[in-house]
XYZ file of N, CA and C in Angstrom:
564
model
N 67.435 10.039 -146.295
C 66.064 9.628 -146.464
C 65.190 10.833 -146.176
N 64.294 11.145 -147.063
C 63.465 12.318 -146.914
C 62.006 11.898 -146.866
N 61.473 11.724 -145.675
C 60.071 11.362 -145.502
C 59.413 12.454 -144.685
N 58.365 13.032 -145.217
C 57.641 14.025 -144.441
C 56.164 13.739 -144.533
N 55.398 13.617 -143.444
C 55.998 13.604 -142.115
C 56.882 12.385 -141.943
N 57.958 12.595 -141.210
C 58.954 11.549 -141.021
C 58.442 10.601 -139.961
N 58.442 9.332 -140.225
C 57.941 8.342 -139.289
C 59.090 7.507 -138.749
N 58.974 7.136 -137.478
C 59.917 6.183 -136.909
C 59.797 4.928 -137.754
N 60.904 4.477 -138.336
C 60.876 3.305 -139.184
C 60.264 3.577 -140.533
N 60.514 4.735 -141.108
C 59.881 5.171 -142.343
C 59.791 4.051 -143.365
N 60.820 3.266 -143.516
C 60.833 1.993 -144.177
C 60.254 1.847 -145.564
N 59.744 2.870 -146.179
C 59.246 2.791 -147.549
C 58.348 1.575 -147.763
N 57.297 1.463 -146.977
C 56.346 0.387 -147.152
C 56.580 -0.803 -146.241
N 57.699 -0.839 -145.530
C 57.949 -1.934 -144.604
C 57.062 -1.759 -143.377
N 56.679 -2.846 -142.728
C 55.859 -2.712 -141.518
C 56.648 -1.990 -140.430
N 55.958 -1.210 -139.631
C 56.594 -0.457 -138.554
C 56.108 -1.011 -137.218
N 57.008 -1.654 -136.430
C 56.558 -2.211 -135.168
C 56.097 -1.142 -134.189
N 56.685 0.022 -134.240
C 56.289 1.137 -133.400
C 56.271 2.364 -134.287
N 55.199 3.087 -134.291
C 55.075 4.222 -135.189
C 54.918 5.495 -134.372
N 55.605 6.525 -134.798
C 55.465 7.819 -134.157
C 55.810 8.882 -135.171
N 55.104 9.963 -135.145
C 55.348 11.041 -136.081
C 56.403 11.970 -135.507
N 57.389 12.301 -136.328
C 58.435 13.229 -135.924
C 58.541 14.284 -137.002
N 58.363 15.529 -136.661
C 58.554 16.625 -137.594
C 59.877 17.273 -137.223
N 60.891 17.122 -138.077
C 62.232 17.601 -137.751
C 62.343 19.116 -137.763
N 61.348 19.789 -138.321
C 61.461 21.241 -138.423
C 61.128 21.942 -137.120
N 60.296 21.355 -136.309
C 59.881 21.980 -135.064
C 59.964 20.975 -133.926
N 60.407 21.409 -132.732
C 60.378 20.498 -131.594
C 58.933 20.106 -131.288
N 58.747 18.907 -130.805
C 57.400 18.446 -130.510
C 57.313 17.948 -129.084
N 56.174 18.148 -128.474
C 55.942 17.644 -127.130
C 55.008 16.442 -127.157
N 54.627 16.007 -128.362
C 53.721 14.877 -128.448
C 54.482 13.572 -128.233
N 53.746 12.553 -127.826
C 54.356 11.254 -127.568
C 54.839 10.624 -128.867
N 55.947 9.924 -128.807
C 56.481 9.217 -129.965
C 55.753 7.893 -130.157
N 55.476 7.221 -129.072
C 54.827 5.913 -129.144
C 53.324 6.067 -128.959
N 52.580 5.333 -129.769
C 51.136 5.299 -129.572
C 50.870 4.664 -128.208
N 49.749 4.976 -127.568
C 49.479 4.409 -126.232
C 49.574 2.886 -126.178
N 49.064 2.193 -127.188
C 49.131 0.725 -127.189
C 50.579 0.250 -127.289
N 51.396 0.922 -128.109
C 52.808 0.553 -128.235
C 53.563 0.864 -126.957
N 53.254 2.000 -126.333
C 53.906 2.350 -125.071
C 53.598 1.298 -124.013
N 52.370 0.809 -124.000
C 52.005 -0.226 -123.033
C 52.757 -1.524 -123.315
N 52.913 -1.878 -124.592
C 53.677 -3.084 -124.931
C 55.133 -2.934 -124.508
N 55.713 -1.756 -124.720
C 57.106 -1.516 -124.310
C 57.211 -1.586 -122.790
N 56.257 -0.977 -122.083
C 56.263 -1.015 -120.613
C 56.241 -2.469 -120.117
N 55.370 -3.287 -120.703
C 55.276 -4.695 -120.301
C 56.557 -5.453 -120.635
N 57.120 -5.174 -121.805
C 58.362 -5.866 -122.187
C 59.493 -5.513 -121.231
N 59.638 -4.225 -120.911
C 60.701 -3.813 -119.995
C 60.491 -4.430 -118.614
N 59.249 -4.463 -118.144
C 58.962 -5.051 -116.827
C 59.291 -6.542 -116.806
N 59.007 -7.231 -117.898
C 59.238 -8.672 -117.945
C 60.695 -9.035 -118.222
N 61.379 -8.231 -119.045
C 62.699 -8.632 -119.543
C 63.891 -8.047 -118.797
N 63.745 -6.899 -118.165
C 64.899 -6.289 -117.497
C 65.136 -6.969 -116.155
N 66.329 -7.559 -116.022
C 66.697 -8.220 -114.772
C 67.346 -7.264 -113.775
N 67.808 -6.133 -114.246
C 68.444 -5.139 -113.397
C 68.336 -3.777 -114.050
N 68.915 -2.783 -113.412
C 68.849 -1.427 -113.932
C 69.879 -1.218 -115.051
N 69.529 -0.355 -116.003
C 70.427 -0.012 -117.101
C 70.534 1.504 -117.210
N 71.707 1.936 -117.616
C 71.933 3.341 -117.928
C 71.871 3.498 -119.437
N 71.104 4.466 -119.882
C 71.050 4.842 -121.288
C 71.620 6.253 -121.347
N 72.765 6.388 -122.003
C 73.457 7.673 -122.058
C 73.361 8.190 -123.484
N 72.704 9.334 -123.643
C 72.545 9.950 -124.953
C 73.552 11.082 -125.079
N 74.359 11.030 -126.133
C 75.304 12.095 -126.439
C 74.719 12.903 -127.589
N 74.348 14.128 -127.314
C 73.813 14.996 -128.356
C 74.108 16.447 -128.002
N 74.459 17.199 -129.020
C 74.734 18.626 -128.843
C 73.596 19.412 -129.468
N 73.097 20.406 -128.766
C 72.029 21.203 -129.360
C 72.554 21.957 -130.580
N 71.699 22.164 -131.581
C 72.155 22.899 -132.764
C 72.521 24.335 -132.402
N 73.564 24.821 -133.046
C 74.006 26.184 -132.770
C 73.328 27.201 -133.674
N 72.826 26.729 -134.812
C 72.235 27.658 -135.766
C 73.271 28.319 -136.648
N 74.537 28.021 -136.415
C 75.629 28.589 -137.204
C 76.264 27.503 -138.055
N 76.686 27.867 -139.239
C 77.456 26.927 -140.053
C 78.910 27.053 -139.642
N 79.476 25.972 -139.156
C 80.875 25.950 -138.751
C 81.558 24.887 -139.593
N 82.487 25.285 -140.458
C 83.149 24.299 -141.325
C 83.766 23.170 -140.503
N 83.527 21.944 -140.956
C 84.080 20.780 -140.283
C 83.212 20.229 -139.170
N 82.171 20.944 -138.796
C 81.288 20.463 -137.727
C 79.955 20.066 -138.341
N 79.539 18.859 -138.047
C 78.232 18.387 -138.501
C 77.209 18.623 -137.404
N 76.140 19.299 -137.745
C 75.057 19.530 -136.796
C 74.100 18.345 -136.859
N 73.721 17.834 -135.715
C 72.765 16.732 -135.659
C 71.382 17.233 -136.035
N 70.690 16.458 -136.859
C 69.313 16.808 -137.200
C 68.307 15.982 -136.411
N 68.793 15.004 -135.643
C 67.878 14.126 -134.910
C 68.155 14.064 -133.413
N 69.026 14.920 -132.916
C 69.368 14.883 -131.494
C 68.181 15.156 -130.588
N 67.373 16.171 -130.912
C 66.207 16.484 -130.081
C 65.198 15.349 -130.100
N 65.019 14.754 -131.280
C 64.078 13.645 -131.384
C 64.575 12.433 -130.591
N 65.879 12.161 -130.661
C 66.446 11.048 -129.894
C 66.243 11.280 -128.400
N 66.463 12.500 -127.948
C 66.279 12.804 -126.532
C 64.819 12.636 -126.114
N 63.903 13.109 -126.933
C 62.484 12.982 -126.602
C 62.056 11.515 -126.583
N 62.498 10.732 -127.556
C 62.141 9.316 -127.614
C 62.700 8.559 -126.415
N 63.980 8.789 -126.095
C 64.595 8.081 -124.970
C 64.009 8.523 -123.634
N 63.614 9.781 -123.529
C 62.948 10.260 -122.318
C 61.634 9.523 -122.126
N 60.910 9.340 -123.240
C 59.642 8.603 -123.163
C 59.871 7.153 -122.744
N 60.868 6.510 -123.329
C 61.160 5.110 -122.985
C 61.588 5.001 -121.525
N 62.448 5.901 -121.073
C 62.895 5.861 -119.677
C 61.726 6.059 -118.720
N 60.721 6.806 -119.153
C 59.538 7.022 -118.322
C 58.647 5.793 -118.209
N 58.911 4.780 -119.012
C 58.092 3.566 -118.987
C 58.600 2.522 -118.002
N 59.801 2.731 -117.428
C 60.359 1.753 -116.494
C 61.269 2.444 -115.481
N 61.125 2.057 -114.236
C 62.008 2.585 -113.188
C 63.418 2.016 -113.305
N 63.605 0.993 -114.129
C 64.924 0.369 -114.291
C 65.757 1.008 -115.396
N 65.174 1.928 -116.133
C 65.889 2.596 -117.224
C 66.222 4.014 -116.771
N 67.519 4.342 -116.775
C 67.989 5.638 -116.283
C 68.667 6.384 -117.429
N 68.072 7.497 -117.838
C 68.584 8.275 -118.961
C 69.480 9.398 -118.466
N 70.606 9.544 -119.139
C 71.520 10.665 -118.896
C 71.826 11.279 -120.251
N 71.688 12.587 -120.355
C 71.977 13.287 -121.605
C 73.273 14.058 -121.427
N 74.211 13.834 -122.348
C 75.535 14.464 -122.283
C 75.737 15.278 -123.559
N 76.155 16.520 -123.394
C 76.515 17.367 -124.526
C 78.007 17.159 -124.785
N 78.378 16.520 -125.908
C 79.802 16.235 -126.144
C 80.652 17.489 -126.355
N 80.020 18.615 -126.664
C 80.790 19.865 -126.800
C 81.198 20.430 -125.451
N 80.317 20.305 -124.462
C 80.630 20.858 -123.138
C 81.248 19.822 -122.199
N 81.113 18.527 -122.548
C 81.715 17.458 -121.748
C 82.515 16.523 -122.653
N 83.558 17.054 -123.322
C 84.318 16.217 -124.260
C 85.035 15.053 -123.585
N 85.385 15.199 -122.308
C 86.055 14.105 -121.608
C 85.133 12.895 -121.437
N 83.849 13.129 -121.206
C 82.889 12.026 -121.076
C 82.698 11.356 -122.438
N 82.580 12.160 -123.495
C 82.448 11.606 -124.846
C 83.679 10.768 -125.201
N 84.863 11.250 -124.852
C 86.094 10.504 -125.147
C 86.149 9.204 -124.356
N 85.711 9.233 -123.100
C 85.702 8.024 -122.267
C 84.861 6.915 -122.905
N 83.769 7.298 -123.543
C 82.881 6.322 -124.176
C 83.194 6.115 -125.656
N 84.195 6.810 -126.180
C 84.575 6.640 -127.578
C 83.564 7.203 -128.550
N 82.882 8.253 -128.160
C 81.830 8.842 -128.995
C 82.447 9.787 -130.014
N 82.112 9.544 -131.274
C 82.660 10.340 -132.370
C 81.591 11.073 -133.163
N 80.335 10.639 -133.053
C 79.249 11.227 -133.824
C 78.104 11.621 -132.900
N 77.158 12.354 -133.456
C 76.041 12.885 -132.685
C 74.768 12.708 -133.514
N 73.713 12.141 -132.971
C 73.554 11.606 -131.628
C 74.121 10.188 -131.511
N 74.481 9.848 -130.298
C 74.979 8.515 -129.982
C 74.292 8.052 -128.699
N 73.986 6.768 -128.638
C 73.343 6.184 -127.468
C 74.247 5.081 -126.943
N 74.535 5.127 -125.662
C 75.290 4.065 -124.995
C 74.357 3.408 -123.995
N 74.298 2.079 -124.043
C 73.496 1.307 -123.100
C 74.466 0.450 -122.302
N 74.370 0.524 -120.975
C 75.240 -0.290 -120.130
C 74.532 -0.635 -118.834
N 75.038 -1.662 -118.195
C 74.504 -2.096 -116.909
C 74.694 -0.979 -115.887
N 73.711 -0.726 -115.090
C 73.767 0.319 -114.069
C 74.883 0.014 -113.077
N 75.684 1.035 -112.770
C 76.759 0.858 -111.801
C 78.031 0.313 -112.399
N 78.150 0.339 -113.720
C 79.351 -0.219 -114.352
C 80.403 0.847 -114.652
N 80.222 2.049 -114.128
C 81.227 3.086 -114.324
C 82.557 2.605 -113.769
N 83.621 2.852 -114.507
C 84.946 2.469 -114.049
C 85.323 1.047 -114.402
N 84.415 0.272 -114.966
C 84.753 -1.084 -115.379
C 85.078 -1.082 -116.866
N 85.658 -2.151 -117.325
C 85.988 -2.224 -118.743
C 84.711 -2.314 -119.563
N 84.821 -1.965 -120.851
C 83.653 -2.024 -121.727
C 83.076 -3.434 -121.769
N 83.942 -4.437 -121.778
C 83.470 -5.827 -121.838
C 82.708 -6.189 -120.567
N 83.238 -5.775 -119.421
C 82.577 -6.087 -118.159
C 81.258 -5.338 -118.026
N 81.185 -4.151 -118.615
C 79.985 -3.337 -118.505
C 78.891 -3.823 -119.438
N 79.233 -4.622 -120.430
C 78.237 -5.036 -121.405
C 77.756 -3.858 -122.221
N 78.641 -2.952 -122.507
C 78.315 -1.688 -123.146
C 78.000 -1.857 -124.625
N 76.944 -1.201 -125.075
C 76.583 -1.162 -126.485
C 76.503 0.299 -126.900
N 77.066 0.608 -128.055
C 77.052 1.990 -128.560
C 76.319 1.992 -129.898
N 75.360 2.906 -130.033
C 74.581 3.040 -131.260
C 74.648 4.503 -131.710
N 74.749 4.701 -133.009
C 74.743 6.059 -133.549
C 73.435 6.316 -134.278
N 72.928 7.527 -134.159
C 71.712 7.921 -134.857
C 70.479 7.786 -133.978
N 69.351 8.113 -134.572
C 68.062 8.024 -133.889
C 67.626 6.563 -133.824
N 67.443 5.996 -132.621
C 67.070 4.580 -132.512
C 65.584 4.388 -132.802
N 65.241 4.429 -134.076
C 63.835 4.345 -134.462
C 63.621 3.178 -135.414
N 62.371 2.886 -135.705
C 62.052 1.789 -136.607
C 62.591 0.488 -136.065
N 63.271 -0.278 -136.915
C 63.829 -1.559 -136.487
C 64.942 -1.357 -135.461
N 65.620 -0.222 -135.505
C 66.664 0.063 -134.521
C 66.072 0.225 -133.119
N 64.789 0.587 -133.048
C 64.142 0.709 -131.746
C 64.094 -0.649 -131.058
N 63.796 -1.691 -131.810
C 63.780 -3.040 -131.233
C 65.191 -3.442 -130.801
N 66.196 -3.035 -131.581
C 67.585 -3.306 -131.218
C 67.930 -2.604 -129.913
N 67.437 -1.379 -129.731
C 67.652 -0.649 -128.482
C 67.052 -1.418 -127.308
N 65.824 -1.896 -127.454
C 65.192 -2.658 -126.368
C 65.961 -3.944 -126.079
N 66.434 -4.614 -127.140
C 67.240 -5.832 -126.952
C 68.550 -5.520 -126.226
N 69.184 -4.401 -126.576
C 70.438 -4.009 -125.914
C 70.200 -3.721 -124.434
N 69.084 -3.074 -124.124
C 68.761 -2.790 -122.728
C 68.541 -4.092 -121.952
N 67.847 -5.040 -122.579
C 67.610 -6.335 -121.935
C 68.928 -7.059 -121.684
N 69.780 -7.127 -122.703
C 71.065 -7.828 -122.559
C 71.934 -7.173 -121.491
N 71.968 -5.834 -121.461
C 72.802 -5.135 -120.479
C 72.300 -5.336 -119.058
N 71.017 -5.581 -118.894
C 70.448 -5.726 -117.549
C 70.723 -7.089 -116.929
N 71.151 -8.031 -117.730
C 71.319 -9.407 -117.252
C 72.688 -9.586 -116.589
N 72.743 -10.427 -115.545
C 74.014 -10.625 -114.843
C 75.041 -11.400 -115.658
N 74.578 -12.269 -116.555
C 75.494 -13.038 -117.388
C 75.025 -12.975 -118.838
N 75.958 -13.091 -119.782
C 75.568 -13.065 -121.192
C 74.720 -14.287 -121.549
N 73.808 -14.089 -122.477
C 72.958 -15.214 -122.901
C 73.563 -15.869 -124.140
N 74.766 -16.410 -123.961
C 75.465 -17.105 -125.038
C 75.635 -18.568 -124.650
N 75.791 -19.394 -125.658
C 76.016 -20.818 -125.417
C 77.366 -21.021 -124.731
N 77.508 -22.055 -123.902
C 78.782 -22.314 -123.213
C 79.965 -22.439 -124.172
N 79.768 -23.073 -125.334
C 80.863 -23.195 -126.312
C 81.314 -21.820 -126.806
N 80.355 -20.934 -127.014
C 80.688 -19.583 -127.462
C 81.461 -18.839 -126.386
N 81.008 -18.929 -125.145
C 81.707 -18.274 -124.038
C 83.123 -18.823 -123.887
N 83.289 -20.125 -124.076
C 84.613 -20.744 -123.993
C 85.530 -20.213 -125.095
N 85.013 -20.138 -126.307
C 85.809 -19.613 -127.428
C 86.202 -18.159 -127.180
N 85.266 -17.371 -126.679
C 85.555 -15.965 -126.411
C 86.588 -15.802 -125.293
N 86.562 -16.684 -124.301
C 87.508 -16.573 -123.182
C 88.946 -16.847 -123.618
N 89.128 -17.551 -124.736
C 90.471 -17.851 -125.231
C 91.036 -16.741 -126.115
N 90.247 -15.752 -126.429
C 90.742 -14.659 -127.275
C 91.721 -13.809 -126.476
N 92.810 -13.444 -127.113
C 93.829 -12.661 -126.417
C 93.924 -11.229 -126.928
N 93.468 -10.987 -128.140
C 93.542 -9.643 -128.720
C 92.166 -8.990 -128.718
N 92.120 -7.668 -128.532
C 90.830 -6.976 -128.589
C 90.204 -7.114 -129.980
N 88.893 -7.157 -130.016
C 88.150 -7.255 -131.269
C 87.182 -6.077 -131.327
N 87.180 -5.389 -132.448
C 86.279 -4.250 -132.649
C 85.205 -4.685 -133.640
N 83.962 -4.759 -133.173
C 82.861 -5.214 -134.033
C 81.966 -4.025 -134.337
N 81.638 -3.853 -135.603
C 80.700 -2.810 -136.016
C 79.593 -3.453 -136.827
N 78.366 -3.053 -136.539
C 77.216 -3.527 -137.289
C 76.564 -2.299 -137.902
N 76.359 -2.327 -139.200
C 75.756 -1.193 -139.894
C 74.333 -1.566 -140.282
N 73.408 -0.656 -140.013
C 71.996 -0.894 -140.274
C 71.504 0.189 -141.230
N 70.732 -0.214 -142.226
C 70.137 0.754 -143.132
C 68.632 0.805 -142.866
N 67.985 1.920 -143.167
C 66.566 2.046 -142.849
C 65.647 1.253 -143.771
N 66.159 0.630 -144.822
C 65.253 -0.132 -145.709
C 65.597 -1.602 -145.663
């Protein structure tokens, strides 16, 4: 998708719940969220987060070199800036940035294969299984409609119990084999 200036949720005419200008050619120090949107996010996080969450961003800085077989992230800096802004809106959101090139063992522990990647999990769940941690993994820049998904993932991870119907929880408890679920989202 080639939108310049590139907007969070570029969406080709679709409404944008949160709008921020991102110029991929130069790093920016400007805020991603408009002040009114930042205030809405702050209020939502204050009302919805029941506990602390860790947001772990896996991104490698660009090397400036073409290395065959290696894909350079074009949105890693923007993802870091956006998540830094979101983490600054709530004391319950804790951001950690991991370079998968210099910390490959951490990337492997979380099953990270692409860059940028965002992992959202309940605070203090290190060493527990992915299911117990309520871990969610997202690839790419969490912008546009994916931004709302990020906020929903943070809310779900902060809760002590899943917000599923008892019948659903019962069905899930009877499963004996691991299940790998992937959800693919397109920007339009």
